[in-house]
């Protein structure tokens, strides 16, 4: 048996996404508006496909006033199986908060959404017969 891969806590993945965004804001061709995601959990369906639990981070800027930068975080579960009839749990997101809000607080605010997405992923994996694309 190989070494056991211990995934980083989902909250660390979110703080990394925010760090990454702030870093690229210092660059010349930075982007103020985008949404990014990163897998934080995986389940395998009856058919052998993967259901990913993903954290989401959306970055934007107020259109008026001081044009404050904002961040929204959340989660989604997505089935990557071929022919899956219900491949997404839907995205659930927190309310936008200023980008300079404490990152750990921001990350922790996503926890209920991550739990919901993980439960969906688990339940979906137990009944989905979709297979991986490569196994066709
Ligand atoms: Zn599925």
PDB file of C-alpha atoms and ligand atoms in Angstrom:
ATOM      1  CA  UNK A   1       0.000   0.000   0.000  1.00  0.00           C
ATOM      2  CA  UNK A   2       1.189   3.470  -0.839  1.00  0.00           C
ATOM      3  CA  UNK A   3       1.206   6.426   1.483  1.00  0.00           C
ATOM      4  CA  UNK A   4      -2.176   7.753   2.507  1.00  0.00           C
ATOM      5  CA  UNK A   5      -2.911  11.076   0.829  1.00  0.00           C
ATOM      6  CA  UNK A   6      -4.302  13.457   3.393  1.00  0.00           C
ATOM      7  CA  UNK A   7      -6.194  16.235   1.633  1.00  0.00           C
ATOM      8  CA  UNK A   8      -5.876  19.739   3.055  1.00  0.00           C
ATOM      9  CA  UNK A   9      -8.951  20.939   4.944  1.00  0.00           C
ATOM     10  CA  UNK A  10     -11.464  22.583   2.624  1.00  0.00           C
ATOM     11  CA  UNK A  11     -11.033  25.856   4.505  1.00  0.00           C
ATOM     12  CA  UNK A  12      -7.305  25.889   3.620  1.00  0.00           C
ATOM     13  CA  UNK A  13      -8.202  25.363  -0.027  1.00  0.00           C
ATOM     14  CA  UNK A  14     -10.472  28.425   0.114  1.00  0.00           C
ATOM     15  CA  UNK A  15      -7.886  30.641   1.815  1.00  0.00           C
ATOM     16  CA  UNK A  16      -5.426  29.556  -0.909  1.00  0.00           C
ATOM     17  CA  UNK A  17      -7.883  30.578  -3.642  1.00  0.00           C
ATOM     18  CA  UNK A  18      -8.250  34.008  -2.016  1.00  0.00           C
ATOM     19  CA  UNK A  19      -4.459  34.351  -1.570  1.00  0.00           C
ATOM     20  CA  UNK A  20      -4.012  33.476  -5.229  1.00  0.00           C
ATOM     21  CA  UNK A  21      -6.551  36.108  -6.269  1.00  0.00           C
ATOM     22  CA  UNK A  22      -4.907  38.813  -4.160  1.00  0.00           C
ATOM     23  CA  UNK A  23      -1.493  37.907  -5.576  1.00  0.00           C
ATOM     24  CA  UNK A  24      -2.630  38.145  -9.186  1.00  0.00           C
ATOM     25  CA  UNK A  25      -4.247  41.557  -8.445  1.00  0.00           C
ATOM     26  CA  UNK A  26      -0.679  42.855  -8.141  1.00  0.00           C
ATOM     27  CA  UNK A  27       0.062  41.748 -11.695  1.00  0.00           C
ATOM     28  CA  UNK A  28      -0.278  43.761 -14.859  1.00  0.00           C
ATOM     29  CA  UNK A  29      -3.043  41.707 -16.471  1.00  0.00           C
ATOM     30  CA  UNK A  30      -5.033  41.009 -13.357  1.00  0.00           C
ATOM     31  CA  UNK A  31      -8.684  40.052 -13.395  1.00  0.00           C
ATOM     32  CA  UNK A  32     -11.273  41.535 -11.022  1.00  0.00           C
ATOM     33  CA  UNK A  33     -14.192  39.318 -11.960  1.00  0.00           C
ATOM     34  CA  UNK A  34     -14.112  35.556 -12.094  1.00  0.00           C
ATOM     35  CA  UNK A  35     -15.205  32.398 -10.384  1.00  0.00           C
ATOM     36  CA  UNK A  36     -12.888  29.569  -9.598  1.00  0.00           C
ATOM     37  CA  UNK A  37     -13.286  26.166  -7.982  1.00  0.00           C
ATOM     38  CA  UNK A  38     -11.116  23.462  -6.516  1.00  0.00           C
ATOM     39  CA  UNK A  39     -12.055  19.876  -5.599  1.00  0.00           C
ATOM     40  CA  UNK A  40     -11.973  19.087  -1.874  1.00  0.00           C
ATOM     41  CA  UNK A  41     -13.642  15.674  -1.836  1.00  0.00           C
ATOM     42  CA  UNK A  42     -14.385  12.705  -4.069  1.00  0.00           C
ATOM     43  CA  UNK A  43     -16.904   9.893  -4.013  1.00  0.00           C
ATOM     44  CA  UNK A  44     -17.190   7.005  -6.465  1.00  0.00           C
ATOM     45  CA  UNK A  45     -20.581   6.174  -8.004  1.00  0.00           C
ATOM     46  CA  UNK A  46     -22.016   2.663  -8.416  1.00  0.00           C
ATOM     47  CA  UNK A  47     -20.917   2.876 -12.045  1.00  0.00           C
ATOM     48  CA  UNK A  48     -17.369   3.863 -11.095  1.00  0.00           C
ATOM     49  CA  UNK A  49     -17.572   7.562 -11.963  1.00  0.00           C
ATOM     50  CA  UNK A  50     -16.368  10.318  -9.690  1.00  0.00           C
ATOM     51  CA  UNK A  51     -18.507  12.801  -7.805  1.00  0.00           C
ATOM     52  CA  UNK A  52     -16.452  15.823  -6.823  1.00  0.00           C
ATOM     53  CA  UNK A  53     -17.184  18.146  -3.958  1.00  0.00           C
ATOM     54  CA  UNK A  54     -15.799  21.535  -4.924  1.00  0.00           C
ATOM     55  CA  UNK A  55     -15.305  24.762  -3.089  1.00  0.00           C
ATOM     56  CA  UNK A  56     -16.132  27.906  -5.049  1.00  0.00           C
ATOM     57  CA  UNK A  57     -14.752  31.414  -4.805  1.00  0.00           C
ATOM     58  CA  UNK A  58     -16.216  34.283  -6.795  1.00  0.00           C
ATOM     59  CA  UNK A  59     -14.465  37.625  -7.036  1.00  0.00           C
ATOM     60  CA  UNK A  60     -16.045  40.883  -8.068  1.00  0.00           C
ATOM     61  CA  UNK A  61     -16.080  44.586  -7.477  1.00  0.00           C
ATOM     62  CA  UNK A  62     -18.894  46.957  -6.530  1.00  0.00           C
ATOM     63  CA  UNK A  63     -20.066  48.977  -9.489  1.00  0.00           C
ATOM     64  CA  UNK A  64     -20.594  52.137  -7.461  1.00  0.00           C
ATOM     65  CA  UNK A  65     -19.156  54.013  -4.483  1.00  0.00           C
ATOM     66  CA  UNK A  66     -15.593  53.161  -3.497  1.00  0.00           C
ATOM     67  CA  UNK A  67     -15.652  50.142  -5.855  1.00  0.00           C
ATOM     68  CA  UNK A  68     -14.882  47.798  -3.040  1.00  0.00           C
ATOM     69  CA  UNK A  69     -13.535  44.353  -3.944  1.00  0.00           C
ATOM     70  CA  UNK A  70     -15.751  41.496  -2.817  1.00  0.00           C
ATOM     71  CA  UNK A  71     -15.455  37.768  -2.360  1.00  0.00           C
ATOM     72  CA  UNK A  72     -18.205  35.143  -2.263  1.00  0.00           C
ATOM     73  CA  UNK A  73     -17.494  31.538  -1.304  1.00  0.00           C
ATOM     74  CA  UNK A  74     -19.494  28.345  -1.408  1.00  0.00           C
ATOM     75  CA  UNK A  75     -19.622  24.811  -2.685  1.00  0.00           C
ATOM     76  CA  UNK A  76     -21.024  22.515  -5.312  1.00  0.00           C
ATOM     77  CA  UNK A  77     -21.000  18.778  -5.872  1.00  0.00           C
ATOM     78  CA  UNK A  78     -20.630  17.621  -9.452  1.00  0.00           C
ATOM     79  CA  UNK A  79     -20.884  14.140 -10.943  1.00  0.00           C
ATOM     80  CA  UNK A  80     -18.371  13.568 -13.725  1.00  0.00           C
ATOM     81  CA  UNK A  81     -20.052  10.365 -14.932  1.00  0.00           C
ATOM     82  CA  UNK A  82     -21.057   9.841 -18.530  1.00  0.00           C
ATOM     83  CA  UNK A  83     -24.791  10.246 -19.072  1.00  0.00           C
ATOM     84  CA  UNK A  84     -25.528  11.294 -15.519  1.00  0.00           C
ATOM     85  CA  UNK A  85     -29.059  12.672 -15.415  1.00  0.00           C
ATOM     86  CA  UNK A  86     -28.540  14.949 -12.397  1.00  0.00           C
ATOM     87  CA  UNK A  87     -24.863  15.922 -12.502  1.00  0.00           C
ATOM     88  CA  UNK A  88     -24.889  18.911 -10.134  1.00  0.00           C
ATOM     89  CA  UNK A  89     -26.051  19.692  -6.616  1.00  0.00           C
ATOM     90  CA  UNK A  90     -26.316  23.324  -7.697  1.00  0.00           C
ATOM     91  CA  UNK A  91     -23.991  26.036  -6.451  1.00  0.00           C
ATOM     92  CA  UNK A  92     -24.675  27.432  -3.018  1.00  0.00           C
ATOM     93  CA  UNK A  93     -22.846  30.592  -2.028  1.00  0.00           C
ATOM     94  CA  UNK A  94     -22.491  32.908   0.934  1.00  0.00           C
ATOM     95  CA  UNK A  95     -23.290  36.611   0.688  1.00  0.00           C
ATOM     96  CA  UNK A  96     -20.420  38.688  -0.759  1.00  0.00           C
ATOM     97  CA  UNK A  97     -18.067  40.169   1.844  1.00  0.00           C
ATOM     98  CA  UNK A  98     -15.197  42.666   1.406  1.00  0.00           C
ATOM     99  CA  UNK A  99     -12.059  40.999   0.045  1.00  0.00           C
ATOM    100  CA  UNK A 100     -10.033  42.230   3.043  1.00  0.00           C
ATOM    101  CA  UNK A 101     -12.239  40.295   5.497  1.00  0.00           C
ATOM    102  CA  UNK A 102     -10.251  37.779   7.570  1.00  0.00           C
ATOM    103  CA  UNK A 103      -9.693  34.861   5.194  1.00  0.00           C
ATOM    104  CA  UNK A 104     -10.223  32.153   7.764  1.00  0.00           C
ATOM    105  CA  UNK A 105     -13.572  33.672   8.689  1.00  0.00           C
ATOM    106  CA  UNK A 106     -14.518  33.793   5.026  1.00  0.00           C
ATOM    107  CA  UNK A 107     -13.448  30.177   4.543  1.00  0.00           C
ATOM    108  CA  UNK A 108     -15.371  29.011   7.608  1.00  0.00           C
ATOM    109  CA  UNK A 109     -18.533  30.707   6.376  1.00  0.00           C
ATOM    110  CA  UNK A 110     -18.508  28.211   3.490  1.00  0.00           C
ATOM    111  CA  UNK A 111     -18.532  25.164   5.803  1.00  0.00           C
ATOM    112  CA  UNK A 112     -22.327  24.661   5.857  1.00  0.00           C
ATOM    113  CA  UNK A 113     -22.322  24.764   2.048  1.00  0.00           C
ATOM    114  CA  UNK A 114     -19.437  22.281   1.898  1.00  0.00           C
ATOM    115  CA  UNK A 115     -21.315  19.955   4.256  1.00  0.00           C
ATOM    116  CA  UNK A 116     -24.461  20.166   2.126  1.00  0.00           C
ATOM    117  CA  UNK A 117     -22.491  19.504  -1.074  1.00  0.00           C
ATOM    118  CA  UNK A 118     -20.658  16.574   0.545  1.00  0.00           C
ATOM    119  CA  UNK A 119     -23.936  15.022   1.680  1.00  0.00           C
ATOM    120  CA  UNK A 120     -25.311  15.421  -1.842  1.00  0.00           C
ATOM    121  CA  UNK A 121     -22.173  13.829  -3.311  1.00  0.00           C
ATOM    122  CA  UNK A 122     -22.406  10.866  -0.962  1.00  0.00           C
ATOM    123  CA  UNK A 123     -26.128  10.291  -1.590  1.00  0.00           C
ATOM    124  CA  UNK A 124     -25.628  10.733  -5.332  1.00  0.00           C
ATOM    125  CA  UNK A 125     -22.732   8.268  -5.445  1.00  0.00           C
ATOM    126  CA  UNK A 126     -24.884   5.633  -3.745  1.00  0.00           C
ATOM    127  CA  UNK A 127     -27.507   5.644  -6.489  1.00  0.00           C
ATOM    128  CA  UNK A 128     -25.889   7.009  -9.673  1.00  0.00           C
ATOM    129  CA  UNK A 129     -25.034   4.370 -12.273  1.00  0.00           C
ATOM    130  CA  UNK A 130     -23.156   6.743 -14.551  1.00  0.00           C
ATOM    131  CA  UNK A 131     -19.768   5.472 -15.675  1.00  0.00           C
ATOM    132  CA  UNK A 132     -16.505   7.213 -16.378  1.00  0.00           C
ATOM    133  CA  UNK A 133     -16.040   8.393 -19.973  1.00  0.00           C
ATOM    134  CA  UNK A 134     -12.980   6.211 -20.449  1.00  0.00           C
ATOM    135  CA  UNK A 135     -14.728   2.973 -19.410  1.00  0.00           C
ATOM    136  CA  UNK A 136     -17.181   3.007 -22.366  1.00  0.00           C
TER     137      UNK A 136
HETATM  138 ZN1  LIG B   1     -24.122  10.958 -11.466  1.00  0.00          ZN
END
